[in-house]
Structure formats: C-alpha cells, structure tokens
XYZ file of N, CA, C and O in Angstrom:
340
model
N 213.445 128.308 117.827
C 212.447 127.382 118.577
C 213.485 126.347 119.294
O 214.610 126.051 118.015
N 213.100 125.517 119.911
C 213.924 124.151 120.130
C 213.136 122.838 119.592
O 212.330 122.627 119.180
N 214.199 121.915 119.347
C 214.059 121.200 118.626
C 214.089 119.537 119.776
O 215.477 119.863 120.118
N 212.793 118.824 119.470
C 212.858 118.372 120.070
C 212.819 116.887 119.982
O 213.109 115.736 120.681
N 212.907 116.677 118.626
C 213.298 114.773 117.954
C 214.492 115.095 117.900
O 215.356 115.310 117.556
N 214.990 113.847 118.561
C 216.312 113.632 118.505
C 216.994 113.171 117.196
O 218.387 113.678 116.845
N 215.971 112.511 116.093
C 216.670 112.116 115.345
C 217.009 113.740 114.071
O 217.929 113.648 113.600
N 215.774 114.430 114.434
C 216.172 115.749 114.003
C 217.217 116.581 114.447
O 217.887 117.139 113.858
N 217.717 116.827 115.781
C 218.890 117.216 116.196
C 219.966 116.954 115.781
O 221.067 117.399 115.408
N 220.195 115.058 115.723
C 220.977 114.450 114.994
C 221.517 114.840 113.435
O 222.718 115.324 113.589
N 220.512 115.194 113.143
C 220.711 115.534 112.039
C 221.194 117.008 111.959
O 222.308 117.286 110.680
N 220.519 117.770 112.375
C 220.955 119.084 112.118
C 222.437 119.549 113.124
O 222.901 120.184 112.244
N 222.695 118.571 113.661
C 224.341 118.629 114.365
C 225.009 118.105 113.138
O 226.328 118.632 112.924
N 224.701 117.008 112.808
C 226.011 116.538 111.836
C 225.687 117.703 110.587
O 227.015 117.768 110.225
N 225.039 118.078 110.144
C 225.025 118.804 109.315
C 226.003 120.319 109.354
O 226.948 120.679 108.932
N 225.741 120.695 110.532
C 226.006 121.711 111.274
C 227.890 121.711 111.607
O 229.256 122.291 111.062
N 227.985 120.287 111.735
C 229.771 120.056 112.007
C 230.262 120.004 110.452
O 231.672 120.149 110.573
N 229.157 119.221 109.366
C 229.971 119.130 108.311
C 230.522 120.553 107.680
O 231.175 120.710 107.238
N 229.558 121.321 108.253
C 229.733 123.206 107.477
C 231.128 123.625 108.283
O 231.936 123.967 107.376
N 231.117 123.227 109.398
C 232.517 124.137 110.578
C 233.615 123.465 109.438
O 234.301 123.956 109.424
N 233.774 122.150 109.661
C 234.806 121.335 108.696
C 235.421 121.840 107.418
O 236.303 122.336 107.301
N 234.092 122.121 106.830
C 234.297 122.645 105.637
C 234.775 123.759 105.440
O 235.946 124.383 104.756
N 234.806 124.635 106.563
C 235.040 126.272 106.599
C 236.220 126.516 106.737
O 237.037 126.193 106.554
N 236.160 125.415 108.024
C 238.045 125.322 108.707
C 239.025 125.168 107.538
O 240.113 125.508 107.459
N 238.296 124.294 106.204
C 239.180 123.643 105.181
C 239.349 124.822 104.128
O 240.774 124.867 103.737
N 239.064 125.941 104.611
C 238.998 126.987 103.662
C 239.445 128.074 104.666
O 239.819 129.524 104.220
N 240.280 127.678 105.956
C 240.371 128.437 106.792
C 239.748 129.342 107.366
O 239.985 130.622 107.614
N 238.467 129.424 107.471
C 237.509 129.904 108.080
C 237.022 129.613 109.016
O 236.951 128.880 109.308
N 237.966 130.360 110.693
C 237.627 129.809 112.065
C 236.784 130.558 112.725
O 236.519 131.885 112.922
N 235.656 129.437 113.391
C 235.049 130.547 114.387
C 235.500 130.983 115.528
O 236.538 130.260 116.017
N 235.264 132.281 115.688
C 235.832 132.840 116.933
C 235.338 132.158 118.228
O 234.313 132.281 118.831
N 236.060 131.569 119.669
C 235.519 131.254 120.620
C 235.797 132.398 121.918
O 237.073 133.410 122.055
N 234.585 132.600 121.743
C 234.626 133.795 123.126
C 233.947 133.451 124.103
O 234.078 134.498 125.315
N 232.867 132.820 124.441
C 232.392 132.766 126.226
C 233.247 132.446 126.543
O 234.465 131.773 126.693
N 233.573 133.275 127.741
C 234.154 132.926 128.958
C 235.602 134.016 128.748
O 236.244 133.480 129.673
N 235.929 134.150 127.298
C 237.051 135.230 127.545
C 236.940 136.488 127.716
O 236.045 136.723 127.938
N 238.281 137.223 127.383
C 238.393 138.915 128.077
C 237.584 138.874 126.744
O 238.267 138.747 125.317
N 237.024 140.280 126.826
C 236.224 141.052 126.140
C 237.166 141.628 124.641
O 238.362 142.268 125.586
N 237.559 141.558 123.527
C 238.431 142.332 122.489
C 237.598 142.671 121.690
O 237.137 141.971 120.839
N 237.646 144.141 121.214
C 236.797 145.048 120.929
C 237.396 144.559 119.304
O 236.636 145.033 118.249
N 238.714 143.700 118.866
C 238.968 143.654 117.801
C 238.307 142.433 117.319
O 238.249 141.696 116.172
N 237.575 141.430 118.141
C 237.044 140.132 117.706
C 235.235 140.165 118.086
O 234.485 139.739 117.680
N 235.078 141.053 118.857
C 233.684 140.907 119.796
C 233.239 142.555 119.098
O 233.386 143.374 119.311
N 232.186 142.024 119.334
C 231.171 143.327 119.073
C 230.305 143.009 120.162
O 228.780 142.417 120.281
N 230.071 143.824 121.634
C 229.431 144.014 122.254
C 227.962 144.373 122.231
O 228.246 145.976 121.893
N 226.758 144.147 122.336
C 225.768 144.499 121.976
C 224.583 144.409 123.446
O 223.546 145.310 123.774
N 225.040 143.605 124.421
C 224.619 143.796 125.480
C 225.425 144.169 126.974
O 226.952 143.116 126.776
N 225.448 144.252 128.196
C 226.374 144.523 129.295
C 225.419 143.894 130.540
O 223.942 144.167 130.484
N 225.727 142.623 131.063
C 225.552 141.810 132.005
C 226.315 142.411 133.393
O 227.197 143.024 133.188
N 225.999 141.977 134.286
C 226.597 141.798 135.752
C 226.393 140.498 136.655
O 225.448 140.772 137.285
N 227.595 139.892 136.314
C 227.647 138.361 137.122
C 229.044 138.738 138.210
O 230.366 138.382 137.718
N 229.008 138.290 139.339
C 229.745 138.775 140.359
C 230.934 137.252 140.204
O 232.000 137.362 140.073
N 230.329 136.292 139.248
C 231.308 134.849 139.347
C 231.790 134.749 138.232
O 232.921 133.692 137.941
N 232.215 136.123 137.372
C 232.878 136.267 136.232
C 233.899 137.595 136.776
O 233.342 138.545 137.072
N 234.872 137.889 135.850
C 235.457 138.989 135.996
C 235.170 139.569 135.134
O 234.166 139.725 134.398
N 235.776 141.143 135.560
C 235.160 142.159 134.668
C 235.541 142.029 132.726
O 236.828 141.575 133.320
N 234.897 142.364 132.093
C 235.004 142.199 130.566
C 234.859 141.290 130.130
O 235.669 140.519 129.282
N 234.640 140.060 130.889
C 234.378 138.820 130.419
C 233.110 138.354 129.285
O 232.099 138.983 130.045
N 233.166 137.937 128.187
C 231.468 137.581 127.402
C 231.098 136.533 128.154
O 231.364 135.489 128.323
N 229.927 136.843 128.394
C 228.958 135.827 129.086
C 227.827 135.471 128.169
O 227.905 134.302 128.761
N 227.644 136.245 127.211
C 227.274 135.110 126.261
C 227.241 135.320 124.629
O 227.734 136.638 124.561
N 227.172 134.797 123.868
C 227.373 134.880 122.529
C 225.864 134.734 121.517
O 225.430 133.574 121.897
N 225.623 136.074 120.909
C 224.226 135.846 120.091
C 224.868 135.758 118.373
O 223.761 135.235 118.340
N 225.805 136.059 118.125
C 226.045 135.261 116.758
C 227.725 135.139 116.806
O 228.022 135.738 117.250
N 227.713 133.871 116.013
C 229.305 133.594 115.905
C 230.008 134.523 115.195
O 229.610 134.880 113.759
N 231.168 134.642 115.720
C 232.377 135.605 114.816
C 232.971 134.492 114.445
O 233.364 133.540 114.500
N 234.064 135.235 112.794
C 235.134 133.813 112.285
C 235.874 135.129 111.705
O 236.055 135.948 111.539
N 237.030 134.013 111.595
C 238.273 134.704 110.813
C 238.370 133.989 109.614
O 238.172 132.868 109.214
N 238.927 134.729 108.589
C 239.751 134.052 107.543
C 241.135 134.384 107.498
O 241.279 135.420 107.415
N 241.738 132.972 107.885
C 243.571 133.577 107.873
C 243.655 134.224 108.830
O 244.554 135.198 108.125
N 243.021 134.294 109.842
C 243.558 134.974 111.014
C 242.848 136.419 110.948
O 243.063 137.276 112.236
N 242.251 137.374 109.672
C 241.511 137.734 109.927
C 239.987 137.917 110.136
O 239.406 137.055 109.286
N 239.605 138.756 111.249
C 238.209 138.808 111.525
C 237.094 139.055 109.960
O 237.407 140.683 109.618
N 236.401 138.391 109.774
C 235.407 138.682 108.465
C 234.118 139.585 109.263
O 233.486 139.402 108.357
N 233.739 138.533 110.399
C 232.553 138.866 110.909
C 232.790 138.924 112.303
O 233.326 137.762 113.077
N 232.539 139.954 113.413
C 232.996 140.036 115.028
C 231.819 139.175 115.295
O 230.679 138.710 115.188
N 232.250 138.149 117.093
C 230.871 137.580 117.581
C 230.132 138.771 117.947
O 230.719 139.932 118.788
N 228.814 138.493 118.132
C 228.326 139.704 118.941
C 227.562 138.851 120.047
O 227.266 137.715 120.593
N 228.089 139.973 120.818
C 227.969 138.920 122.662
C 227.553 140.284 123.701
O 227.644 140.942 123.492
N 227.533 139.638 124.871
C 227.325 140.037 125.992
C 228.267 140.069 126.878
O 229.043 139.087 127.428
N 228.594 141.417 127.501
C 229.652 141.531 128.271
C 229.562 142.014 129.639
O 228.314 142.164 130.007
N 230.466 141.064 130.772
C 230.181 141.338 131.963
C 230.955 142.883 132.655
O 232.140 143.507 132.655
N 230.039 143.583 133.044
C 230.350 144.512 133.487
C 230.052 144.656 135.226
O 228.807 145.110 135.367
N 231.250 145.011 136.426
C 230.364 144.983 137.417
C 230.871 146.427 138.037
O 231.477 147.247 137.748
N 229.770 146.260 139.412
C 229.811 147.847 140.271
C 229.193 148.760 139.198
O 228.818 149.363 138.536
C-alpha cells in the first residue's frame, strides 16, 4: 500500500536512508539496475517486457533490490528485462 501521510513517509524515508548508510559502512551496497544492461551475474530476470523506448536487454523494472558485499553479489536484483521483436 502507498503511504499518504507526509510525516509517516518522511519517517520511513529517514529509517530507510539510515539502514542503507549502515549497510554501506559494512561494505553492503545496493545494486543499481534500473535502465542498465541486463547482467545475469547481478540480476535475476523474472519478467520480460517490450518497450521501444529502451534498447534490447535493458532492465525496465526492479521488483526486489539486490546487494553486493565487498563486491560479491549476496542477492541479485529481481528485475523485468526488455526484449524487442
């Protein structure tokens, strides 16, 4: 569900940002995947889409964030990939 109360949303964003900062201090980094070329080493494709606005094999949507630890994938990003034609 969507959060409509601005104060609650602000609190959730603050907690999220603190969590991501804490993880990065432990060398856990979120994989940046939206709009990137699909990489089976980083991404787990669960759906395929077709959008002429993006090149073949571009990640169109992220369903679950992926993370690396010291540069090694500990959880791949779950994504939707663009397939043309």
